[in-house]
Each structure stands twice: as C-alpha cells, then as structure tokens.
Short mmCIF file of C-alpha atoms in Angstrom, two decimals:
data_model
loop_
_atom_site.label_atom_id
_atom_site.label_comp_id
_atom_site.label_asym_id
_atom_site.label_seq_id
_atom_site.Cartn_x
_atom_site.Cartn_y
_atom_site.Cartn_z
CA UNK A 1 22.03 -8.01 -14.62
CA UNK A 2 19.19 -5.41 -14.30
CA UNK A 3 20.65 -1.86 -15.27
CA UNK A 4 18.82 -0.49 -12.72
CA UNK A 5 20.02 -2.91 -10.10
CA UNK A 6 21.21 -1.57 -6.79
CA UNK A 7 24.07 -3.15 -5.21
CA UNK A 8 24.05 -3.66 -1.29
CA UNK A 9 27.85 -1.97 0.49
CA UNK A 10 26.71 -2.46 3.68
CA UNK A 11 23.23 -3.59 5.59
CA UNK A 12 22.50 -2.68 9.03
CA UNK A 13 19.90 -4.13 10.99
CA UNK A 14 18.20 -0.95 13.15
CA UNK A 15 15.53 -2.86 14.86
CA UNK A 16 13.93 -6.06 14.92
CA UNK A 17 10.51 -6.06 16.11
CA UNK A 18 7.18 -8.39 16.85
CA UNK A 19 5.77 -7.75 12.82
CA UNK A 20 8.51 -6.06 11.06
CA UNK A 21 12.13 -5.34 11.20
CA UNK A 22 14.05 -2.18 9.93
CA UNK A 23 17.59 -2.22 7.86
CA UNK A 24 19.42 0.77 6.59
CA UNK A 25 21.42 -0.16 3.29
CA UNK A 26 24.13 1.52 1.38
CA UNK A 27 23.87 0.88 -1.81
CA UNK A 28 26.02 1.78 -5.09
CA UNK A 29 23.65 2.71 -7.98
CA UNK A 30 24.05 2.41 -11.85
CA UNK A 31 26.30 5.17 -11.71
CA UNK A 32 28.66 4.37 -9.36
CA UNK A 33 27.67 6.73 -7.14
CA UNK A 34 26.49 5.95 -3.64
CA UNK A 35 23.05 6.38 -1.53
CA UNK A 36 21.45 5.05 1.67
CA UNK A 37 17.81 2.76 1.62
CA UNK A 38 15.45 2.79 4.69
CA UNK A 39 13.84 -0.77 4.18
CA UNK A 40 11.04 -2.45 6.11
CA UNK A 41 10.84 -6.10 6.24
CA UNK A 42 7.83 -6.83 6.72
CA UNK A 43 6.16 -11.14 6.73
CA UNK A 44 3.65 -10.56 4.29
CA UNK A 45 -0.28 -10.43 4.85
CA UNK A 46 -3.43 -11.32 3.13
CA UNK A 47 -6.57 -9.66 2.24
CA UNK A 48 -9.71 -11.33 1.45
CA UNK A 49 -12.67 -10.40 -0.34
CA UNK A 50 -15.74 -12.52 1.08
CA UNK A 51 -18.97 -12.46 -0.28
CA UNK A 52 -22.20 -13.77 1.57
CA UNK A 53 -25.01 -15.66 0.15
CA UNK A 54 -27.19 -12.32 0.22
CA UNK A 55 -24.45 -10.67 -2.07
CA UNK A 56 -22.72 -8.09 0.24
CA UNK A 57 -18.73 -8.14 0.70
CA UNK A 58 -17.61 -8.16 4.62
CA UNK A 59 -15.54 -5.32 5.78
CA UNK A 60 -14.36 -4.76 9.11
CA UNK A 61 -13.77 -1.32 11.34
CA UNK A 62 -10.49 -1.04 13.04
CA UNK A 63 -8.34 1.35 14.73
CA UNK A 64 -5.21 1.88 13.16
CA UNK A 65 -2.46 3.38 16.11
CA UNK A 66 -0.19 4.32 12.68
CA UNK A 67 -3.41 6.34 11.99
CA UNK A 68 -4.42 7.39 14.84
CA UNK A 69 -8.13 6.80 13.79
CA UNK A 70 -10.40 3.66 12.67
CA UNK A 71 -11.08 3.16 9.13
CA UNK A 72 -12.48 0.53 6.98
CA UNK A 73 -10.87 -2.34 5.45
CA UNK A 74 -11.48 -5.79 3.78
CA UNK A 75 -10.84 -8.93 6.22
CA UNK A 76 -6.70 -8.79 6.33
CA UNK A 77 -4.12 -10.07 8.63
CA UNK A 78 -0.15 -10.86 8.66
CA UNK A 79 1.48 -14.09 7.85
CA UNK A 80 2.59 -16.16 10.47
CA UNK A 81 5.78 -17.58 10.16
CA UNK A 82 5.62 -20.74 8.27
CA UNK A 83 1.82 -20.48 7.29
CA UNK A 84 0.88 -20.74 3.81
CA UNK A 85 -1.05 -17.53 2.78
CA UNK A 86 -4.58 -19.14 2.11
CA UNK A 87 -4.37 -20.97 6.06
CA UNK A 88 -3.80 -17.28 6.78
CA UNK A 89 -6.62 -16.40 4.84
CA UNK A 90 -9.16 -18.61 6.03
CA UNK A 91 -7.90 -18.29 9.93
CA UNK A 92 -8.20 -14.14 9.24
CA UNK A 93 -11.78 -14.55 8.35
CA UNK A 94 -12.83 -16.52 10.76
CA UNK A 95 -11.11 -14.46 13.59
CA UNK A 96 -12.09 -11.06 12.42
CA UNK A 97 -15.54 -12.29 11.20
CA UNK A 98 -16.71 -15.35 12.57
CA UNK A 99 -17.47 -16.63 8.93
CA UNK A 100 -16.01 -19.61 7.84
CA UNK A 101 -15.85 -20.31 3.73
CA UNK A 102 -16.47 -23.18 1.70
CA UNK A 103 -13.86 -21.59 -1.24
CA UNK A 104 -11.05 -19.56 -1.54
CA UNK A 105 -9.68 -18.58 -4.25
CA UNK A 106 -6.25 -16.67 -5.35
CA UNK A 107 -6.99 -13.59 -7.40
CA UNK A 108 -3.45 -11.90 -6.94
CA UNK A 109 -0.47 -10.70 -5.41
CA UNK A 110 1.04 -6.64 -4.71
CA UNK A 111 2.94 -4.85 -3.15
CA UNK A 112 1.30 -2.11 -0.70
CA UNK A 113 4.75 0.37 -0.66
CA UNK A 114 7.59 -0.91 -2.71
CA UNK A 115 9.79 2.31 -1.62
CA UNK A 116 10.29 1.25 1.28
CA UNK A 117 8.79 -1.96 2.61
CA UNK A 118 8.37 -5.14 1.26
CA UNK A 119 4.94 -6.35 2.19
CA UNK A 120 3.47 -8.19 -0.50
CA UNK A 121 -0.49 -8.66 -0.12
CA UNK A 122 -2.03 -12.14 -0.73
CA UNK A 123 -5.75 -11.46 -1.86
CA UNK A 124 -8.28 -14.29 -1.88
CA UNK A 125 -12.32 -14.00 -2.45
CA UNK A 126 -13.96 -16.42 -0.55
CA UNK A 127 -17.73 -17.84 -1.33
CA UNK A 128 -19.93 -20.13 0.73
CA UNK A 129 -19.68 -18.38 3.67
CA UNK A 130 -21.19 -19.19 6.80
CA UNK A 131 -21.51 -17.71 10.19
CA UNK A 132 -20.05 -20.62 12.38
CA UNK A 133 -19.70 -18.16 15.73
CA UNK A 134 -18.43 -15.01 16.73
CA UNK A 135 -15.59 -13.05 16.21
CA UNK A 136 -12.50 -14.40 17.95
CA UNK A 137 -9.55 -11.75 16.78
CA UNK A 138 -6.41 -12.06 18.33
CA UNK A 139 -6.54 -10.49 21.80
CA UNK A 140 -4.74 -7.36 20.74
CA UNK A 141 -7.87 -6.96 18.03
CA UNK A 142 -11.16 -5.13 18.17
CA UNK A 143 -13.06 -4.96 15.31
CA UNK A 144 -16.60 -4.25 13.90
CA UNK A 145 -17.91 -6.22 11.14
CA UNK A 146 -19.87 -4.36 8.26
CA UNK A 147 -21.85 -6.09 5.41
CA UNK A 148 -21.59 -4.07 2.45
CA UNK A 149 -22.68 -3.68 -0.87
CA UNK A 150 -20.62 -3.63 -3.87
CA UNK A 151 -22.10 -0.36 -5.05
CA UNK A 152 -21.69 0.85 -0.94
CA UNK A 153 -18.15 0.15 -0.98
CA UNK A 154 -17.40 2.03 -4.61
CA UNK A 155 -19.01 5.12 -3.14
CA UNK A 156 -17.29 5.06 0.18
CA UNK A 157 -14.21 4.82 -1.87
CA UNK A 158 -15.25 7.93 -3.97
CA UNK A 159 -15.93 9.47 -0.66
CA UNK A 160 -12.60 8.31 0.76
CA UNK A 161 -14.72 6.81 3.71
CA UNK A 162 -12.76 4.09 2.73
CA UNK A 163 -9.42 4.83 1.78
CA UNK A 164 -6.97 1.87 2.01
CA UNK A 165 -5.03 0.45 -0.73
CA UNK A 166 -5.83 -3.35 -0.58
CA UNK A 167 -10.00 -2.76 -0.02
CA UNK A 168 -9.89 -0.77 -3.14
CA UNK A 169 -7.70 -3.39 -4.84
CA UNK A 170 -9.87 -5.56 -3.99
CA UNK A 171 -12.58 -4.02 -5.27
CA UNK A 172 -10.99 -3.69 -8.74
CA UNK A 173 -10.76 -7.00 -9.32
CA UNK A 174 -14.41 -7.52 -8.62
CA UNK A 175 -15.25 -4.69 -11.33
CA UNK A 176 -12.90 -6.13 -13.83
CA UNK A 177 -14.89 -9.44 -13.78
CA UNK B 1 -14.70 8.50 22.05
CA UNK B 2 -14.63 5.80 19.24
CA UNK B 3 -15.46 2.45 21.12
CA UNK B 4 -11.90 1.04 18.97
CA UNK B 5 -9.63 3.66 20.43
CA UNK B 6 -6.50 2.40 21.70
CA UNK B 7 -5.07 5.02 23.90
CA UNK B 8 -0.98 5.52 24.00
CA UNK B 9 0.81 4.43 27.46
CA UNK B 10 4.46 4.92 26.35
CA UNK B 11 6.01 5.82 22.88
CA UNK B 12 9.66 4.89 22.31
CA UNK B 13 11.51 6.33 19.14
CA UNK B 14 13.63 3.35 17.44
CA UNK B 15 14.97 5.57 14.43
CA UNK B 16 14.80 8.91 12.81
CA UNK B 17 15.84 8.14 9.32
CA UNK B 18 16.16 11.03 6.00
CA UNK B 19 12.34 9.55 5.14
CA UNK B 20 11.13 7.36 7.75
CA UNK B 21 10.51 7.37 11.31
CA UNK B 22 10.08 3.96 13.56
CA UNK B 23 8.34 4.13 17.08
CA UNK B 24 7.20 1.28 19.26
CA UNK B 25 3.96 2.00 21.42
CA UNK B 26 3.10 0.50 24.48
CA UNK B 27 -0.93 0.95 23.64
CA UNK B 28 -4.17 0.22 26.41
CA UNK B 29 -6.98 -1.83 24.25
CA UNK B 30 -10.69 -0.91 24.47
CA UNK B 31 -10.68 -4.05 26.96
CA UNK B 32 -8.14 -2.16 29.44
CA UNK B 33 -4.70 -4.71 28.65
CA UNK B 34 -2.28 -3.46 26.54
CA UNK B 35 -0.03 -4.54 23.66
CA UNK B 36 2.44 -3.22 21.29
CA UNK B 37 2.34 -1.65 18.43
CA UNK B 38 5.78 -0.95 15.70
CA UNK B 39 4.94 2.04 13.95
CA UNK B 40 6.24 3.94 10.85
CA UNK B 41 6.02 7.76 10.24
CA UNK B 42 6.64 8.56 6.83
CA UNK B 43 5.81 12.19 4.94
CA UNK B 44 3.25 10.69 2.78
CA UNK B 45 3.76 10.69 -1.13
CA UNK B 46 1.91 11.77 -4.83
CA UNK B 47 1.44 8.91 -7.56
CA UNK B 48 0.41 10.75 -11.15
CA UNK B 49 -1.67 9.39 -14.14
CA UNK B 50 -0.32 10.92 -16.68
CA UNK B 51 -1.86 10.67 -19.69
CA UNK B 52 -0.19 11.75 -23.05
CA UNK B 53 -1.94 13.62 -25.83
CA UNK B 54 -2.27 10.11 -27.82
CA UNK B 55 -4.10 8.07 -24.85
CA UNK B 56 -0.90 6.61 -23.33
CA UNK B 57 -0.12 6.50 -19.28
CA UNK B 58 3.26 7.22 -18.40
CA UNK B 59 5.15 4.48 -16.15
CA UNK B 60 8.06 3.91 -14.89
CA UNK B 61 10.28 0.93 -14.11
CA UNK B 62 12.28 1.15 -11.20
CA UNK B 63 14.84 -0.64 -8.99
CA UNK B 64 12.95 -1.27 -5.59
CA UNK B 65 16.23 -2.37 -3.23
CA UNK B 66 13.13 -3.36 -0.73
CA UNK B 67 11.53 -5.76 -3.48
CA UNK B 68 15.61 -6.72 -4.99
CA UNK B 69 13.52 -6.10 -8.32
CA UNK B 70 12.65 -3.25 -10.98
CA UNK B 71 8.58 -2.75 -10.83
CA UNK B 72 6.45 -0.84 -13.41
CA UNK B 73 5.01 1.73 -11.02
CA UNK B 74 3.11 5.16 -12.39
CA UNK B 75 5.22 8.04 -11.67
CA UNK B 76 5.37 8.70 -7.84
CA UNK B 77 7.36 10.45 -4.79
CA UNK B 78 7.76 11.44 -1.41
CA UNK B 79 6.41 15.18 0.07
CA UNK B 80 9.64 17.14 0.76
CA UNK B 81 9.01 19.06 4.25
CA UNK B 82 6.54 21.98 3.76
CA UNK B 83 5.46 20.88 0.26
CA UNK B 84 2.08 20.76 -0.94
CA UNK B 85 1.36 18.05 -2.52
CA UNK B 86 0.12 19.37 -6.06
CA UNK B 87 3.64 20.62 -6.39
CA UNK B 88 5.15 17.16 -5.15
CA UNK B 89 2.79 16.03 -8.04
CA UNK B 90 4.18 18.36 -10.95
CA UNK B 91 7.92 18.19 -10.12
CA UNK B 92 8.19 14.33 -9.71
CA UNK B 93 6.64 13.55 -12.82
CA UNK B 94 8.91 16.48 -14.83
CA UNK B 95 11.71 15.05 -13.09
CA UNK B 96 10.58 11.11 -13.65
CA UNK B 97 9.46 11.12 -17.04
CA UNK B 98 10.91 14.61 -18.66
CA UNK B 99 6.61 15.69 -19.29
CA UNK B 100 5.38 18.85 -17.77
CA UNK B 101 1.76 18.60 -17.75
CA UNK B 102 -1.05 21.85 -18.45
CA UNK B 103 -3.94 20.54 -16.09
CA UNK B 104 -3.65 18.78 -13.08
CA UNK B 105 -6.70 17.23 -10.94
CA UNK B 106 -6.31 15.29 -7.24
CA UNK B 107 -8.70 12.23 -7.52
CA UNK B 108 -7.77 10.87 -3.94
CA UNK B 109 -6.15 9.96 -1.00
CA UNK B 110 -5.51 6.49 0.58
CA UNK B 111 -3.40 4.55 2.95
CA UNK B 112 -0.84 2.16 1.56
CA UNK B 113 -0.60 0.02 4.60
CA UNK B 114 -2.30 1.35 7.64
CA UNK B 115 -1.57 -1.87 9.65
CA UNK B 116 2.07 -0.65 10.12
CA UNK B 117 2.63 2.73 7.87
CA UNK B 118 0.99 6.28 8.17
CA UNK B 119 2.12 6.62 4.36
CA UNK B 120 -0.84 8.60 3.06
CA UNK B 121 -0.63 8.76 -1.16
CA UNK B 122 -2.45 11.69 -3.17
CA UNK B 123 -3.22 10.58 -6.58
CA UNK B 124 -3.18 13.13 -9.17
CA UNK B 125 -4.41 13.17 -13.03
CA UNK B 126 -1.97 14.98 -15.07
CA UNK B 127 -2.88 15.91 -18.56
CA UNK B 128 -2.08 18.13 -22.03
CA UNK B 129 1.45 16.87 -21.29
CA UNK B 130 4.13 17.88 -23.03
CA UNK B 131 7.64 16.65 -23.10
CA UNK B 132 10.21 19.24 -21.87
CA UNK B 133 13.55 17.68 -21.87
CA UNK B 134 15.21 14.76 -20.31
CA UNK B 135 14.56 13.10 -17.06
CA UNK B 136 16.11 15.05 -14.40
CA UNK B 137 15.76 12.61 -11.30
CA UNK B 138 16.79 12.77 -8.21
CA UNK B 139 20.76 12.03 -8.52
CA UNK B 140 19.81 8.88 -6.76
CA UNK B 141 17.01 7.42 -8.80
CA UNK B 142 17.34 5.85 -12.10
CA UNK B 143 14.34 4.98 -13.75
CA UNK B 144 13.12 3.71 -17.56
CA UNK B 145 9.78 5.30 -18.50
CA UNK B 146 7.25 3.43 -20.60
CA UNK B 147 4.37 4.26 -22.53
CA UNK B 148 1.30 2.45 -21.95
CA UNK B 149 -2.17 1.94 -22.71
CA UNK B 150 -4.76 1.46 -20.46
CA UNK B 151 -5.62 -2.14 -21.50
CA UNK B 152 -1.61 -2.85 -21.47
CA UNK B 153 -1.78 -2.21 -17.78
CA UNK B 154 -5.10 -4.06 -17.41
CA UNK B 155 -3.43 -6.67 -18.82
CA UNK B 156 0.17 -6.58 -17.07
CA UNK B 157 -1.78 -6.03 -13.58
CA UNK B 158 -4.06 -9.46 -14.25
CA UNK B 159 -0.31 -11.58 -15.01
CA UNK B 160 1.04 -9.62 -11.94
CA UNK B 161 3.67 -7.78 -14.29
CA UNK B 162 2.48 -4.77 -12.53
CA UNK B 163 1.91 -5.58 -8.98
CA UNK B 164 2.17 -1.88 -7.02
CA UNK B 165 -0.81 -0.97 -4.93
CA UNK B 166 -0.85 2.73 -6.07
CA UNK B 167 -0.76 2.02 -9.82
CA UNK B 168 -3.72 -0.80 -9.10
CA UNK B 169 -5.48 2.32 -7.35
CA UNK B 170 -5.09 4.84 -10.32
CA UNK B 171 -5.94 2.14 -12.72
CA UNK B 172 -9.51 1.42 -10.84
CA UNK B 173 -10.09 4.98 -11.12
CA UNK B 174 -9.68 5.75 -14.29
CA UNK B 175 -12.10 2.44 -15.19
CA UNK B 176 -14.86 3.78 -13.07
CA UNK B 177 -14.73 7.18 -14.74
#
C-alpha cells in the first residue's frame, strides 16, 4: 500500500450530470486523521494535433460558458461512452474541422486537474489530412477553424492568446521531436 | 458581440463546496436553441518551478483521491480568498517542499480544462532557494518531495511517469527559454 494512500469513509454522489458527475468523499489520511475531497468524474476527452500538407497545425475558436469568453484550442472533444479514444479522435476532427486523416497516432496521456477531477486527455497527431466537407460539430457547437503555424502558436502561447493546458501540451511534444 | 457567444437563460447552483462550485446553465447558442452546460467554479491555483542552487526542480508526489494514485506534480495550490497569487506561490512551495525561495518571476497563466472548469493556474519560477525547515503542509496533505533534473522529467513525462498538465506546461517553458 501507497503511504500516501487515502482511504474512502464515505462517498456521496452530489450530482450526476450530461458530461460529468460530482462526489464528495471522506477520506482518512496517512495519519489517521480525517478530511473531505470534492471530486469530478469526468469520461475522458481527446486532443489532437493535426497537421496539413502545407505544414500548419489546426486550431479551433470556441466559447467556453466556464470562461465566459472564446479562446483557442487544439481539435478536442469528450469520450463517448464506450468509444475507444482514437474513434473519438478521428470523429472530433472531422466534426470540428471537416478534415478527415489518413494517420493517427498516440503521443500520450495526462491529466488536465488531478486535484480535483479526473479527466485524463488522449492526444493524437494526425497527418494526411484532407478537407472532405464542412464542419459538422455537434449541434450545441460553434466553432471557427484557424490554420496555424508552429512558430504562430508558440508566440500566442507566450502571449497567452492561447492559454489552455492541452494546446500547449500539445505543442511540447512537437518541440521535443 | 463575439459571433460564439452563448448568452445565459437560467443558472441553477448544484453545490457550494470548501473549493469548488457546480452550476448547470440553461445557455441560447449563436443559432438561437439552447443547451446545457455543467459548470465548475473553482478559485484558480499557482504551480512553482523551483529550481535549487545545483540545477534540480523540486516535485512532489502526491495522493490524488480523484486519480486513486500518487502523481509527481511540481509544487502547486489553490488561491485562499483574497490572496494574490505571488503569495499563494511562496507559501505553498515553503509549506510543500520546506524551500523558501529569494526571486520569484510569473511566466503565465492558462486554463486547465476550460471545457468544464474555470480553474485558471499562474505558473511561477522560484529561484536562490534555500531550505528552511521541514514541510509544513496543510494538516491534510501529505506529500514526498523529489529532486529532479530537467532531463529526468523529460524523460518521466515521455513514459507517462509524470502525466499532470501543469508540470507538462512548466516543463515546455523552461525548454523554450
């Protein structure tokens, strides 16, 4: 057993939602003592990193109602229940882009906020792209696709134009190879 | 008016917890229906690189009852009310790792997980360290602390051994600089 390990006294369910559903723990820590965990559960999403033939990455522009403002992101969307995280992937790009891929590949899994939700990101970089149509995003989605350079997207991210923790993942990996 | 917008028609308060906040929206889409949205307020948070007079970055491993795991994270914590976050910064790493630091520099801002959260991080870069005493943390936190080097957590993010958004983040930072 983990030293650190927390155990669960008693899980209540506060609210199960559409995407995510919230449980309030008590939990006994190393110590003995006790304490009380707000946890999100949340189905897991992927982000993917899709490069066109002329060399620029696709981002989309979306309002965010937790942000109350539209920001920039990589291609990203939650798991459906059941769906394995690269049908995600590929379905996400199409919908939010209109590009279909001819490979996708698995660069890595994280976690966005581990203190308190348990949403573990999928990213994929897809090649071969082509435009097969338009955008069809789920009806709830509006989006604006950008086509960006890799040297655009580092200095948005040094100007926090964009500012969201899987694009600049994302963008890691591509410097680190 | 941002073309995106998605104007609020009702807002219904789930929970109020000690560090997060769930509302559901009823929203109106930029095509006039509506949909929901499950949103979480939290009071956004400070990650620190901390980097010791002989080149290492302090981490810490943690129990995440979210994750039912201990992660490598940097050193990181929630804004109490009314704090900025450059003080956030300074006391969660004293009280993480035991180092009080003689410079410290914000680097940026970003969203953890904007599709759901509102959890905004600061990132800090915390240096001429020195170590003051023991880890004082919070009575509920228990944490190891590890000294690494940069290509140590190059390496443990590429086999996933570190797989936390915000220490990805700090990590692309410090290789662009």
């Amino acid at each position: 057993m983990d030293h650190l390990y927390e155990k669960t006294l008693h899980s209540e369910t506060i609210y199960e939602g559409r995407i995510i559903n919230v449980r309030v723990e008590d939990v006994e820590l190393p110590n003995g003592k006790s304490s009380k965990r707000e946890l999100i559960d949340h189905p897991g999403a992927v982000a993917v990193i899709a490069i066109t033939p002329d060399n620029k990455i696709l981002a989309v522009r979306q309002y965010r109602k937790a942000l109350k403002k539209a920001i920039v992101e990589i291609p990203a969307g939650k798991l459906e229940p059941g769906e394995k995280p690269e049908v995600t992937a590929v379905r996400e790009l199409e919908e939010e882009t209109g590009y279909t891929c001819e490979s996708l590949d698995k660069l890595i899994s994280f976690y966005t906020s581990p203190g308190f939700a348990n949403e573990l990101v999928h990213l994929y970089v897809a090649k071969g792209l082509e435009k097969n149509g338009e955008q069809a995003a789920d009806e709830d989605e509006f989006l604006d696709v950008l086509h960006l350079s890799l040297e655009e997207m580092e200095k948005m991210l040094e100007t926090e134009e964009i500012h969201d923790a899987k694009t600049a993942y994302a963008l890691m990996y591509l410097k680190m190879k």
